[in-house]
GROMACS .gro file of N, CA, C and O in nm:
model
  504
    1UNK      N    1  -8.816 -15.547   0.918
    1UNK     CA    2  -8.823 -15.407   0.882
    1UNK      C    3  -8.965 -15.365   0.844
    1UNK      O    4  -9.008 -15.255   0.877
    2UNK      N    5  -9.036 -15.451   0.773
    2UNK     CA    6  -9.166 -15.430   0.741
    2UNK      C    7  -9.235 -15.427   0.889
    2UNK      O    8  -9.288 -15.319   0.911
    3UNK      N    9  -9.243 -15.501   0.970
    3UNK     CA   10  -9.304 -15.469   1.070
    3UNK      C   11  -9.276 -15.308   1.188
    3UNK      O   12  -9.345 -15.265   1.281
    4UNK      N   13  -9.174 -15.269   1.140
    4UNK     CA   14  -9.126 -15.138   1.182
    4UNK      C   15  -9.209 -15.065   1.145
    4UNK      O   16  -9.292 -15.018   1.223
    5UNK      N   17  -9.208 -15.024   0.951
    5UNK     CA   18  -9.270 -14.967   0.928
    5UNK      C   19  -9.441 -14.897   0.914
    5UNK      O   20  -9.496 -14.792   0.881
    6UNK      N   21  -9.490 -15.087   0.982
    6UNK     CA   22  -9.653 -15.038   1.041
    6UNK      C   23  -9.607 -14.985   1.122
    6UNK      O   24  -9.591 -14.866   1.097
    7UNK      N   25  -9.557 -15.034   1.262
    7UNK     CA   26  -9.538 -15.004   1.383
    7UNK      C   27  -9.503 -14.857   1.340
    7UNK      O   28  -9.574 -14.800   1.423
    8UNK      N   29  -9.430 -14.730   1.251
    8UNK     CA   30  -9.424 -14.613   1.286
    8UNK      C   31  -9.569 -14.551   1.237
    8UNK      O   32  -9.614 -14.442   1.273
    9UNK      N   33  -9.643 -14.657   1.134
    9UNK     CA   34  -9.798 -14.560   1.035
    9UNK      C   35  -9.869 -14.601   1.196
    9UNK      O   36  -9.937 -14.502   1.222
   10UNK      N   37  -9.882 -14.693   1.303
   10UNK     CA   38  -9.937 -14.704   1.364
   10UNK      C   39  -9.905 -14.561   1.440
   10UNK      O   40  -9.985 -14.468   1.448
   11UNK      N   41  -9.794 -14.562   1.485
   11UNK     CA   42  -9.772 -14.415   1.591
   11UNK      C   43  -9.825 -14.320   1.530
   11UNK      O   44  -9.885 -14.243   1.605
   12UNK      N   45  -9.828 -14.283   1.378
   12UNK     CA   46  -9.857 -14.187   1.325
   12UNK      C   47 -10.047 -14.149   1.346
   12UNK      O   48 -10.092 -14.048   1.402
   13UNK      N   49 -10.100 -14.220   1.307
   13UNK     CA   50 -10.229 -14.258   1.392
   13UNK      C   51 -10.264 -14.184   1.505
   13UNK      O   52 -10.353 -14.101   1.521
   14UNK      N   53 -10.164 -14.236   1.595
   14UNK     CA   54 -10.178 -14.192   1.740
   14UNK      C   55 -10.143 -14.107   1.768
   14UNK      O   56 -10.167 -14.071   1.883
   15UNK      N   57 -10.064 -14.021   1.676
   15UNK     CA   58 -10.024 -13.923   1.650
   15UNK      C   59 -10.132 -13.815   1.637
   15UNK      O   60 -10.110 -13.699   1.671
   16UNK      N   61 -10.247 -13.856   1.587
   16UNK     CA   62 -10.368 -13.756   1.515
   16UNK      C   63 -10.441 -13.704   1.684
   16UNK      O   64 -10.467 -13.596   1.738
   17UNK      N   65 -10.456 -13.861   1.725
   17UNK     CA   66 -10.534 -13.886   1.874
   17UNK      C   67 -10.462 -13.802   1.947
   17UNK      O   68 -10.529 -13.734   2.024
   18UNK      N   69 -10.334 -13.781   1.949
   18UNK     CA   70 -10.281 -13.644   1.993
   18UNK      C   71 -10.342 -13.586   2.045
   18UNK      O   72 -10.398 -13.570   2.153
   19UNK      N   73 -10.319 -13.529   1.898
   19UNK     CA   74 -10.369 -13.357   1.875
   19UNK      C   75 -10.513 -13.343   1.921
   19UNK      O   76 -10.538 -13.226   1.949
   20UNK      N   77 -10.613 -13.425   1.936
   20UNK     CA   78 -10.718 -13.424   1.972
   20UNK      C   79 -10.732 -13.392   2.149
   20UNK      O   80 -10.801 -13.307   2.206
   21UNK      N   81 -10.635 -13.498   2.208
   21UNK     CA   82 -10.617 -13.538   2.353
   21UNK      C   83 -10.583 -13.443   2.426
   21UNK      O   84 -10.634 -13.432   2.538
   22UNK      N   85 -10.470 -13.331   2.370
   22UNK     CA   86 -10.392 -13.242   2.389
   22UNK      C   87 -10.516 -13.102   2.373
   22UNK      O   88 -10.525 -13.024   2.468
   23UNK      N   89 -10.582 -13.087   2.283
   23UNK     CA   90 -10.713 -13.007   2.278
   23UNK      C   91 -10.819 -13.035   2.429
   23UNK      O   92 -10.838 -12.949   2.515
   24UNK      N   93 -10.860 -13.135   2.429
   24UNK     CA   94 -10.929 -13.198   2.541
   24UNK      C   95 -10.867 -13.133   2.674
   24UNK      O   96 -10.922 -13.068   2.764
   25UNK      N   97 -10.721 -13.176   2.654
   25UNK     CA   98 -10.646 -13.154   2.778
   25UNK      C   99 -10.661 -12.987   2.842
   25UNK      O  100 -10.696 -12.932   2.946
   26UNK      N  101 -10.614 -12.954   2.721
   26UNK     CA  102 -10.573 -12.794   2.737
   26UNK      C  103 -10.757 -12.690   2.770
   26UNK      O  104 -10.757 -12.568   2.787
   27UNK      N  105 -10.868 -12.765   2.771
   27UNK     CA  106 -11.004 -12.661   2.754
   27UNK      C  107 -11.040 -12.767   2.879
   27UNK      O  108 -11.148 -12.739   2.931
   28UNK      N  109 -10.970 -12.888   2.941
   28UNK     CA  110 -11.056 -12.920   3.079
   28UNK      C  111 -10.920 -12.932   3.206
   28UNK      O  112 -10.930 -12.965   3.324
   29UNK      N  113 -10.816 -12.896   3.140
   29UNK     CA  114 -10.710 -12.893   3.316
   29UNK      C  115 -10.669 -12.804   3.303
   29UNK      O  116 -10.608 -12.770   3.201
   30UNK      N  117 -10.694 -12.711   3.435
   30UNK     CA  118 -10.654 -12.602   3.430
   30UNK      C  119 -10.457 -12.578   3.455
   30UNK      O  120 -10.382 -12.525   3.373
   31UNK      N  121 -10.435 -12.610   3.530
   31UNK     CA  122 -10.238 -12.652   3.528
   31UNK      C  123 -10.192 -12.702   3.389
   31UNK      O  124 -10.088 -12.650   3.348
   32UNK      N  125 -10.259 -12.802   3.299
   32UNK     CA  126 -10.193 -12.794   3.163
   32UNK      C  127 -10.213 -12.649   3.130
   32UNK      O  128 -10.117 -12.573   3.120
   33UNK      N  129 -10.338 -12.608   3.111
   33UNK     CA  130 -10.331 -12.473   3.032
   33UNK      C  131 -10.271 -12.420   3.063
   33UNK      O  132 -10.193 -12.378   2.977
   34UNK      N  133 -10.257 -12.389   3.154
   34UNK     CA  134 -10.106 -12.241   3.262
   34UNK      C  135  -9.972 -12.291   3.149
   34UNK      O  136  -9.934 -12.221   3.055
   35UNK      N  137  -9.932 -12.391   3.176
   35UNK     CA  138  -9.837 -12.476   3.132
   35UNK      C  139  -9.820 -12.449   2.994
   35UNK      O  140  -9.732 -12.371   2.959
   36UNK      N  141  -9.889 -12.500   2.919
   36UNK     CA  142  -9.953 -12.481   2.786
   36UNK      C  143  -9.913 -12.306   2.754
   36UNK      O  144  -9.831 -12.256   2.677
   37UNK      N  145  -9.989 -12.258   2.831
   37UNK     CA  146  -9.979 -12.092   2.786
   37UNK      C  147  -9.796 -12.064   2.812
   37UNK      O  148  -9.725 -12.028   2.718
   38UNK      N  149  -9.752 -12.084   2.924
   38UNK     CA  150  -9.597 -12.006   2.960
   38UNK      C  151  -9.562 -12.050   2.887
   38UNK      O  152  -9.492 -11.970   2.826
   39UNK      N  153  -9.562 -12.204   2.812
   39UNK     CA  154  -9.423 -12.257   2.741
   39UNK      C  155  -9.466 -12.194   2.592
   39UNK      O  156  -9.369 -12.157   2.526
   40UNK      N  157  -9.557 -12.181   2.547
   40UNK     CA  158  -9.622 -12.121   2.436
   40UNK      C  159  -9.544 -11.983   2.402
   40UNK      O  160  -9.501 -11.946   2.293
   41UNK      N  161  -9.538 -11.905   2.552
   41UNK     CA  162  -9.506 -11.776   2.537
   41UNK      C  163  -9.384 -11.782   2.526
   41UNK      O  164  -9.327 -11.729   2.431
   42UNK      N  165  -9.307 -11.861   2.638
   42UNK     CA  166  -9.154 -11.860   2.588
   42UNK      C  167  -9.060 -11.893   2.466
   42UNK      O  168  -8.945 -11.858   2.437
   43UNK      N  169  -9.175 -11.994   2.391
   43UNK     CA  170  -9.142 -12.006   2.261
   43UNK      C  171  -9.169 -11.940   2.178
   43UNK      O  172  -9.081 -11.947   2.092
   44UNK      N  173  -9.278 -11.848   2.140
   44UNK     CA  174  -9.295 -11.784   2.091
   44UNK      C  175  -9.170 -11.603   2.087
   44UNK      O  176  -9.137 -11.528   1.995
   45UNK      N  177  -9.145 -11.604   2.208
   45UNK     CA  178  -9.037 -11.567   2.225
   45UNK      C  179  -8.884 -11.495   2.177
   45UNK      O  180  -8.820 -11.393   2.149
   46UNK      N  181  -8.889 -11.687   2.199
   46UNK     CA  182  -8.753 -11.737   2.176
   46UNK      C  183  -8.681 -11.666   2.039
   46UNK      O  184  -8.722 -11.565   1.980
   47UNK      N  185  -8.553 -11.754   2.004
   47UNK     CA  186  -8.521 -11.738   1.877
   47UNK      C  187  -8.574 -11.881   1.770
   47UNK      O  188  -8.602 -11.876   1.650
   48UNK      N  189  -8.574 -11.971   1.841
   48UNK     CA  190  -8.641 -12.074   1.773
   48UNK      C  191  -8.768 -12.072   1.692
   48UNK      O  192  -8.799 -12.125   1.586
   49UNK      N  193  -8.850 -11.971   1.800
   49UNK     CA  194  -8.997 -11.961   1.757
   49UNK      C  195  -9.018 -11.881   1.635
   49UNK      O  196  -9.121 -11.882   1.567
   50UNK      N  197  -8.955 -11.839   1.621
   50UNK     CA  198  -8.918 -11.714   1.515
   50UNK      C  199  -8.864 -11.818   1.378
   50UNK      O  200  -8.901 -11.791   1.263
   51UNK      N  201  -8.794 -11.911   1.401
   51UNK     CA  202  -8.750 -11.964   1.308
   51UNK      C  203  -8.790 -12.132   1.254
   51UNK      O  204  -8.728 -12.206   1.177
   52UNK      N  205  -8.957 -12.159   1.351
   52UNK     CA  206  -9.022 -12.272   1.337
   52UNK      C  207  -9.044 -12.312   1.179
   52UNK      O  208  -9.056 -12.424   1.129
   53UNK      N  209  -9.044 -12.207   1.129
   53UNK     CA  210  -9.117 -12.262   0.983
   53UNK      C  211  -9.034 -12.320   0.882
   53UNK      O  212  -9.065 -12.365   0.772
   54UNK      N  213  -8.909 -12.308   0.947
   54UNK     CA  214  -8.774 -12.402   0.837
   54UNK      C  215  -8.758 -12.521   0.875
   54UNK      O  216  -8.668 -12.586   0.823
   55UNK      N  217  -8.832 -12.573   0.967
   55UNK     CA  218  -8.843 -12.717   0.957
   55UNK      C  219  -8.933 -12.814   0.809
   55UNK      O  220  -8.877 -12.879   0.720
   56UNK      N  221  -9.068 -12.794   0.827
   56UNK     CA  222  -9.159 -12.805   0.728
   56UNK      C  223  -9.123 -12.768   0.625
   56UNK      O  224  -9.174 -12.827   0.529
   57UNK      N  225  -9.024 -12.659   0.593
   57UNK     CA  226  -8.943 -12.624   0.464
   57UNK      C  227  -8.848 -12.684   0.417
   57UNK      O  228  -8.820 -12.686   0.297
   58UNK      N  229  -8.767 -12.758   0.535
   58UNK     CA  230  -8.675 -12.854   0.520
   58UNK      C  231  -8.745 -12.968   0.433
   58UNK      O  232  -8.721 -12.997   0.316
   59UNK      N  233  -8.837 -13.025   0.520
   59UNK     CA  234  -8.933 -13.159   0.532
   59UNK      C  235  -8.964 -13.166   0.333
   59UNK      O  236  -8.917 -13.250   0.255
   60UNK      N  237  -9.034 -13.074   0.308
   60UNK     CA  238  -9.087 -13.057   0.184
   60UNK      C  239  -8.969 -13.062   0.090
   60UNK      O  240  -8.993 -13.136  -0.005
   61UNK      N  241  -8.828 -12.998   0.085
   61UNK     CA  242  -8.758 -13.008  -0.025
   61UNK      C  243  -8.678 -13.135   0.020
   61UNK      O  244  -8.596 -13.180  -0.060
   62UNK      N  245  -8.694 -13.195   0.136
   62UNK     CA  246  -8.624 -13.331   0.125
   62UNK      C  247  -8.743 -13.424   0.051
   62UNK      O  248  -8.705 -13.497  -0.041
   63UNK      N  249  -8.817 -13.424   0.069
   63UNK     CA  250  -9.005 -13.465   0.020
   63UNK      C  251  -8.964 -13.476  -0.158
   63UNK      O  252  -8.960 -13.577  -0.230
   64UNK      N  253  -8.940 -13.344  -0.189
   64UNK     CA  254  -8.944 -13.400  -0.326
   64UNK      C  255  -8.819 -13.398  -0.398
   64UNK      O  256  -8.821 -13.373  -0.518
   65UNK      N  257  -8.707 -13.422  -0.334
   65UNK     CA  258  -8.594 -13.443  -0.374
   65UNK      C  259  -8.612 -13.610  -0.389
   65UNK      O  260  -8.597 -13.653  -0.503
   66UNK      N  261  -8.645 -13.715  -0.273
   66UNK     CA  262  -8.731 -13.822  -0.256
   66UNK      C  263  -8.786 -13.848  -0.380
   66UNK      O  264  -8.732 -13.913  -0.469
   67UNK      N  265  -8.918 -13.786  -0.384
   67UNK     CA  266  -8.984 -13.796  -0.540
   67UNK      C  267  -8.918 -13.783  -0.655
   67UNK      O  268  -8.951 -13.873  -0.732
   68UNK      N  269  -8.857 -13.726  -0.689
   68UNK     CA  270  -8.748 -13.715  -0.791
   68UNK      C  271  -8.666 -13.845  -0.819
   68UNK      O  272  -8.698 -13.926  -0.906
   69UNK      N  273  -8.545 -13.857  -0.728
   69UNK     CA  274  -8.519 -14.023  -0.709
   69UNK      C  275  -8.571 -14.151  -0.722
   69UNK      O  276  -8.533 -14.249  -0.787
   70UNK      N  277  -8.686 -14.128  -0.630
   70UNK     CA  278  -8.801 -14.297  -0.663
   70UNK      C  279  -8.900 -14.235  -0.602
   70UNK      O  280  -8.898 -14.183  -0.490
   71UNK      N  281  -9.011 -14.245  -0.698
   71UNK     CA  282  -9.155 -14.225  -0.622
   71UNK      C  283  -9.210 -14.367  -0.591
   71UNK      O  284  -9.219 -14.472  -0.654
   72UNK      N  285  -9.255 -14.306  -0.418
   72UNK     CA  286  -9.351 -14.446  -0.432
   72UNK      C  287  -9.478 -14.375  -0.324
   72UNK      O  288  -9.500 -14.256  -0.305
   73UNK      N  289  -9.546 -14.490  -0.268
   73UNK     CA  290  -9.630 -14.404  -0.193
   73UNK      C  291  -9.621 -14.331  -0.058
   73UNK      O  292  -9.683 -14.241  -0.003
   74UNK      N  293  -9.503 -14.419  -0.024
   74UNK     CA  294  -9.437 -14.322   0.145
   74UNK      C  295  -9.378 -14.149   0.103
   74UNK      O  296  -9.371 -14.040   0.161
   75UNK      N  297  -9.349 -14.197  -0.017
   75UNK     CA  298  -9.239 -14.048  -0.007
   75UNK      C  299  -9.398 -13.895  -0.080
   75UNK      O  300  -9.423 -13.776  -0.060
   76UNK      N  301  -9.444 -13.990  -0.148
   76UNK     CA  302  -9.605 -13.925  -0.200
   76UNK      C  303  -9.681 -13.867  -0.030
   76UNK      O  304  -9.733 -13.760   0.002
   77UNK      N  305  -9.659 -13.971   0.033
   77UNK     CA  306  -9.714 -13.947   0.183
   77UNK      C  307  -9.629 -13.868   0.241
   77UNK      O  308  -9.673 -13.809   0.340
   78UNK      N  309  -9.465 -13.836   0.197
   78UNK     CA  310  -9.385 -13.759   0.290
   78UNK      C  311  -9.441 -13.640   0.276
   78UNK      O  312  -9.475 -13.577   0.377
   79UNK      N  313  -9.463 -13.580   0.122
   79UNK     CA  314  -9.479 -13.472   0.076
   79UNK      C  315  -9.590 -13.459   0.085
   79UNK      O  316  -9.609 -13.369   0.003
   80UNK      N  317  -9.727 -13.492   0.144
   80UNK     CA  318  -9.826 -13.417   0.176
   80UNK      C  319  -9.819 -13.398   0.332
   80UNK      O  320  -9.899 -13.327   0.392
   81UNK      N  321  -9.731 -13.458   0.386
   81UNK     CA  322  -9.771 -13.422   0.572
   81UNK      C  323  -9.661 -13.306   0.585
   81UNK      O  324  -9.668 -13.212   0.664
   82UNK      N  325  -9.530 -13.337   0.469
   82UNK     CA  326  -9.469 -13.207   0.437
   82UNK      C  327  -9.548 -13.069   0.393
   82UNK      O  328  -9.507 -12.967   0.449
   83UNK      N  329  -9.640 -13.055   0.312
   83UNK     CA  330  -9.745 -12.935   0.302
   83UNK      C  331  -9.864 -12.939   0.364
   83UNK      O  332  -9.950 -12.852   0.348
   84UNK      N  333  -9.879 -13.059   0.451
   84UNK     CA  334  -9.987 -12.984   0.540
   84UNK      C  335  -9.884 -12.938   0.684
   84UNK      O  336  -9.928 -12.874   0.779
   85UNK      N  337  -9.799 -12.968   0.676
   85UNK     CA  338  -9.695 -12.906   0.837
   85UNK      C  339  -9.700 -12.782   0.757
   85UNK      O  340  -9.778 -12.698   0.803
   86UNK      N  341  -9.621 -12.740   0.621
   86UNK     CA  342  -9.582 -12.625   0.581
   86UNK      C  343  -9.734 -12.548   0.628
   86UNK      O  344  -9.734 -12.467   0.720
   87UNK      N  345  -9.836 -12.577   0.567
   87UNK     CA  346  -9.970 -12.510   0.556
   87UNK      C  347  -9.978 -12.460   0.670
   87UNK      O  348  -9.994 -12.339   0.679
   88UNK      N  349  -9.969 -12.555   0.805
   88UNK     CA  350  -9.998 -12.519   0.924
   88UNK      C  351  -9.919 -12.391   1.006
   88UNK      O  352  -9.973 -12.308   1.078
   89UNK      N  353  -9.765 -12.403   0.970
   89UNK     CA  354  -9.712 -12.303   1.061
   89UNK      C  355  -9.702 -12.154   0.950
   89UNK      O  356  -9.672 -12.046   1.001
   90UNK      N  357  -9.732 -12.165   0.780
   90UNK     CA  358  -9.760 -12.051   0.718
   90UNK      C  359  -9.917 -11.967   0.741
   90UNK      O  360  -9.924 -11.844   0.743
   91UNK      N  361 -10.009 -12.037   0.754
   91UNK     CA  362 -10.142 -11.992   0.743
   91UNK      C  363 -10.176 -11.974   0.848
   91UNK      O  364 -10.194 -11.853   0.856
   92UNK      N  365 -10.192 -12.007   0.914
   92UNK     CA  366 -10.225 -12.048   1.127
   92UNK      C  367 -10.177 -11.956   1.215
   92UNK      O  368 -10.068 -11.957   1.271
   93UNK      N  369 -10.242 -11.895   1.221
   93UNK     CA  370 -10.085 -11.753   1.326
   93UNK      C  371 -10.157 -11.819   1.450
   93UNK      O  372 -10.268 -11.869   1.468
   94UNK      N  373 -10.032 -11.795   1.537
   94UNK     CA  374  -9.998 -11.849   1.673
   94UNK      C  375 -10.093 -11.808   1.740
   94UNK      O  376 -10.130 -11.896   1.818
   95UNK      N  377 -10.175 -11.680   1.751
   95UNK     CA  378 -10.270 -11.673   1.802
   95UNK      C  379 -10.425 -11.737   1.796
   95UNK      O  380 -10.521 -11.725   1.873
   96UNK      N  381 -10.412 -11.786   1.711
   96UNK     CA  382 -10.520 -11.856   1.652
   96UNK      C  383 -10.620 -12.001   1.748
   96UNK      O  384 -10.734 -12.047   1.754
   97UNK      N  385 -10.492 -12.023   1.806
   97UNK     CA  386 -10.509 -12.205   1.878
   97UNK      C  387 -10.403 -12.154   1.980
   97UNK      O  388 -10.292 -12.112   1.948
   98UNK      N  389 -10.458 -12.164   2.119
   98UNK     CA  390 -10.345 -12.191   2.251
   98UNK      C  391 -10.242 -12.310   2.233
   98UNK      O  392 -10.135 -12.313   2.293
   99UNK      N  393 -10.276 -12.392   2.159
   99UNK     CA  394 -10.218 -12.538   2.125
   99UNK      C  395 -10.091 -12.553   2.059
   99UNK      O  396  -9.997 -12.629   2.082
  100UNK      N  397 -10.115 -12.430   1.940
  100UNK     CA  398 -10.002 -12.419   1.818
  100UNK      C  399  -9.885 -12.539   1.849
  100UNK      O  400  -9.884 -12.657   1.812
  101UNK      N  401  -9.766 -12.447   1.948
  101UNK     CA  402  -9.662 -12.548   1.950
  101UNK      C  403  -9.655 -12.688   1.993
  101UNK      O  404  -9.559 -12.765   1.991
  102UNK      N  405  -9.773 -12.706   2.032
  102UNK     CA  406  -9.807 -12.864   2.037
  102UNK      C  407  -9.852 -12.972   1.947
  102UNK      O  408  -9.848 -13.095   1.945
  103UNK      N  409  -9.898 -12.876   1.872
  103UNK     CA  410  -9.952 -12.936   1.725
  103UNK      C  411  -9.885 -12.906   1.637
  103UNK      O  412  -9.910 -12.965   1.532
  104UNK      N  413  -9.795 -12.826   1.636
  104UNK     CA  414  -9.656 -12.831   1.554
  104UNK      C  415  -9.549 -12.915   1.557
  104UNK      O  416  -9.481 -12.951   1.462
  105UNK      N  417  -9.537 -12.947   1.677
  105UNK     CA  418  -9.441 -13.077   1.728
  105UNK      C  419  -9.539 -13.202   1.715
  105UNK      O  420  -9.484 -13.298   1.660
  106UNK      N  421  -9.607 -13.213   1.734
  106UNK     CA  422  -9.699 -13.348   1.669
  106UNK      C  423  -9.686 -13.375   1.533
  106UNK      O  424  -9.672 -13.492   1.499
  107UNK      N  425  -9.690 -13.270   1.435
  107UNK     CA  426  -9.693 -13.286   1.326
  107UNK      C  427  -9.558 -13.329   1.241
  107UNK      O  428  -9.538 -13.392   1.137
  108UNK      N  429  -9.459 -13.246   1.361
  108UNK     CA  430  -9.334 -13.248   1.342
  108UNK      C  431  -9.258 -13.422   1.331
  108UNK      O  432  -9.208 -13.478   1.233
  109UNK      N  433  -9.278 -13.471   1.475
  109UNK     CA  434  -9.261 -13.586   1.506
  109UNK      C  435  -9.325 -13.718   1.362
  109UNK      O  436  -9.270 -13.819   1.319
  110UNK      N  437  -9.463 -13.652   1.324
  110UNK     CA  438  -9.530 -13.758   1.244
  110UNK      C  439  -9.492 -13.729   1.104
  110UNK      O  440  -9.555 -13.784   1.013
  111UNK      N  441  -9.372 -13.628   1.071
  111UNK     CA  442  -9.357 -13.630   0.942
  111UNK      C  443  -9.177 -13.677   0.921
  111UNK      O  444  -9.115 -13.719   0.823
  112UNK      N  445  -9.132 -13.647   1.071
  112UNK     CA  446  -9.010 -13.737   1.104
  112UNK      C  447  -8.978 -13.895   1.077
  112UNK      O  448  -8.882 -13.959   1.033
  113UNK      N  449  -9.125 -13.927   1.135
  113UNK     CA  450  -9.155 -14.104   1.133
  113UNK      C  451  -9.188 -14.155   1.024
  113UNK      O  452  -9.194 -14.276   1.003
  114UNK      N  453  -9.218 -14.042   0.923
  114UNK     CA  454  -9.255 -14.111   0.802
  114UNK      C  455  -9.100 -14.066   0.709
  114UNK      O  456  -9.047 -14.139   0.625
  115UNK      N  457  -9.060 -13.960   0.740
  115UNK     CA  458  -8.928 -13.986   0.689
  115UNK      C  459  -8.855 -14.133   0.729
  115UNK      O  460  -8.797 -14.210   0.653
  116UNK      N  461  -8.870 -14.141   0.838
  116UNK     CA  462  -8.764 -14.256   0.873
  116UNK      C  463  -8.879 -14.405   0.751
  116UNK      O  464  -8.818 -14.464   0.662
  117UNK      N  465  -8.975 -14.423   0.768
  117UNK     CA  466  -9.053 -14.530   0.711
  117UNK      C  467  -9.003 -14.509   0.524
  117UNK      O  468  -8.998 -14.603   0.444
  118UNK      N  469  -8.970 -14.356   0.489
  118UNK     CA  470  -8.939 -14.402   0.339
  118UNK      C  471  -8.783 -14.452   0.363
  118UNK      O  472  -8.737 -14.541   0.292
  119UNK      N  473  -8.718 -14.401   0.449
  119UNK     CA  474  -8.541 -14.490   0.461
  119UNK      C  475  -8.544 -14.573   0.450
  119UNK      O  476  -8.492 -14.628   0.354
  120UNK      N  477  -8.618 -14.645   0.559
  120UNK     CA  478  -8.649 -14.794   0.590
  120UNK      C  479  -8.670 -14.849   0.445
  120UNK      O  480  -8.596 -14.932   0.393
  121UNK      N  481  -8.793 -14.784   0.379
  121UNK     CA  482  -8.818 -14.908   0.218
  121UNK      C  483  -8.705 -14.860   0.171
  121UNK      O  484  -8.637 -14.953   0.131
  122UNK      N  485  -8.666 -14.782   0.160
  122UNK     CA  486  -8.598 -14.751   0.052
  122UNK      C  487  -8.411 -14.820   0.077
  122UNK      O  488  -8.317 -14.820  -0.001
  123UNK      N  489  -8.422 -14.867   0.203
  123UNK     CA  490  -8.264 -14.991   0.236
  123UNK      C  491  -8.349 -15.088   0.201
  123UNK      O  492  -8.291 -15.178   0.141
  124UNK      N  493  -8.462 -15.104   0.217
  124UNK     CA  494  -8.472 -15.276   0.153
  124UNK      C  495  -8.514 -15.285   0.023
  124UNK      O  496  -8.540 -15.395  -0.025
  125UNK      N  497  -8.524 -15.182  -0.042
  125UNK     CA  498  -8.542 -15.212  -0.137
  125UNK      C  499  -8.386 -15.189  -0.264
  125UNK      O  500  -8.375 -15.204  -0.386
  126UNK      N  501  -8.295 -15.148  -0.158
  126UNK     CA  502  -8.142 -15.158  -0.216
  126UNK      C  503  -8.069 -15.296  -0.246
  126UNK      O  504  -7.954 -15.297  -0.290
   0.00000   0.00000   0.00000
């Protein structure tokens, strides 16, 4: 189980390289950007898009419900990638970055994996 839990701080990592790759991607291929832009627009859209920011809202009061229970340093780590997701989809308007929903789901995914990494300690440490 311990080796799980590098194995998800490792993805998380690669997670950052992302968001970088995905920047790169989107300002030198022109078919991602097209791509990039329609699905952007359709989400933005949507009804989902409208209602992105209750994820990270979720994230954060599970974050310190966590803290409350047992602090340790994963769940300390839940709750800051929990307010920097919150930060990102409150402060950041969509127009800001062609990228948004890509770097929202990046962030999304890497605050998922660290949820799952405090489960993980927190069964072995039952």
């Amino acid at each position: 189980m311990k080796i799980l839990r590098y194995f998800f701080h490792v993805l998380q990592v690669g997670l950052i390289y992302a968001m970088y790759l995905m920047d790169d991607l989107y300002k030198n291929h022109l078919g991602f950007m097209r791509n990039v832009s329609f699905y952007s627009h359709k989400i933005e859209t949507s009804m989902v898009g409208s209602k992105l920011f209750l994820l990270p809202l979720l994230l954060v009061v599970i974050a310190v419900f966590l803290i409350i229970r047992k602090r340790s340093w994963e769940t300390v780590l839940l709750m800051i990638m929990g307010i920097t997701f919150l930060i990102w989809q409150g402060l950041v308007p969509v127009t800001a970055t062609p990228i948004y929903y890509l770097i929202s789901g990046i962030l999304g995914v890497g605050c998922l994996l660290q949820l799952m990494n405090v489960f993980l300690k927190r069964s072995q440490s039952l």
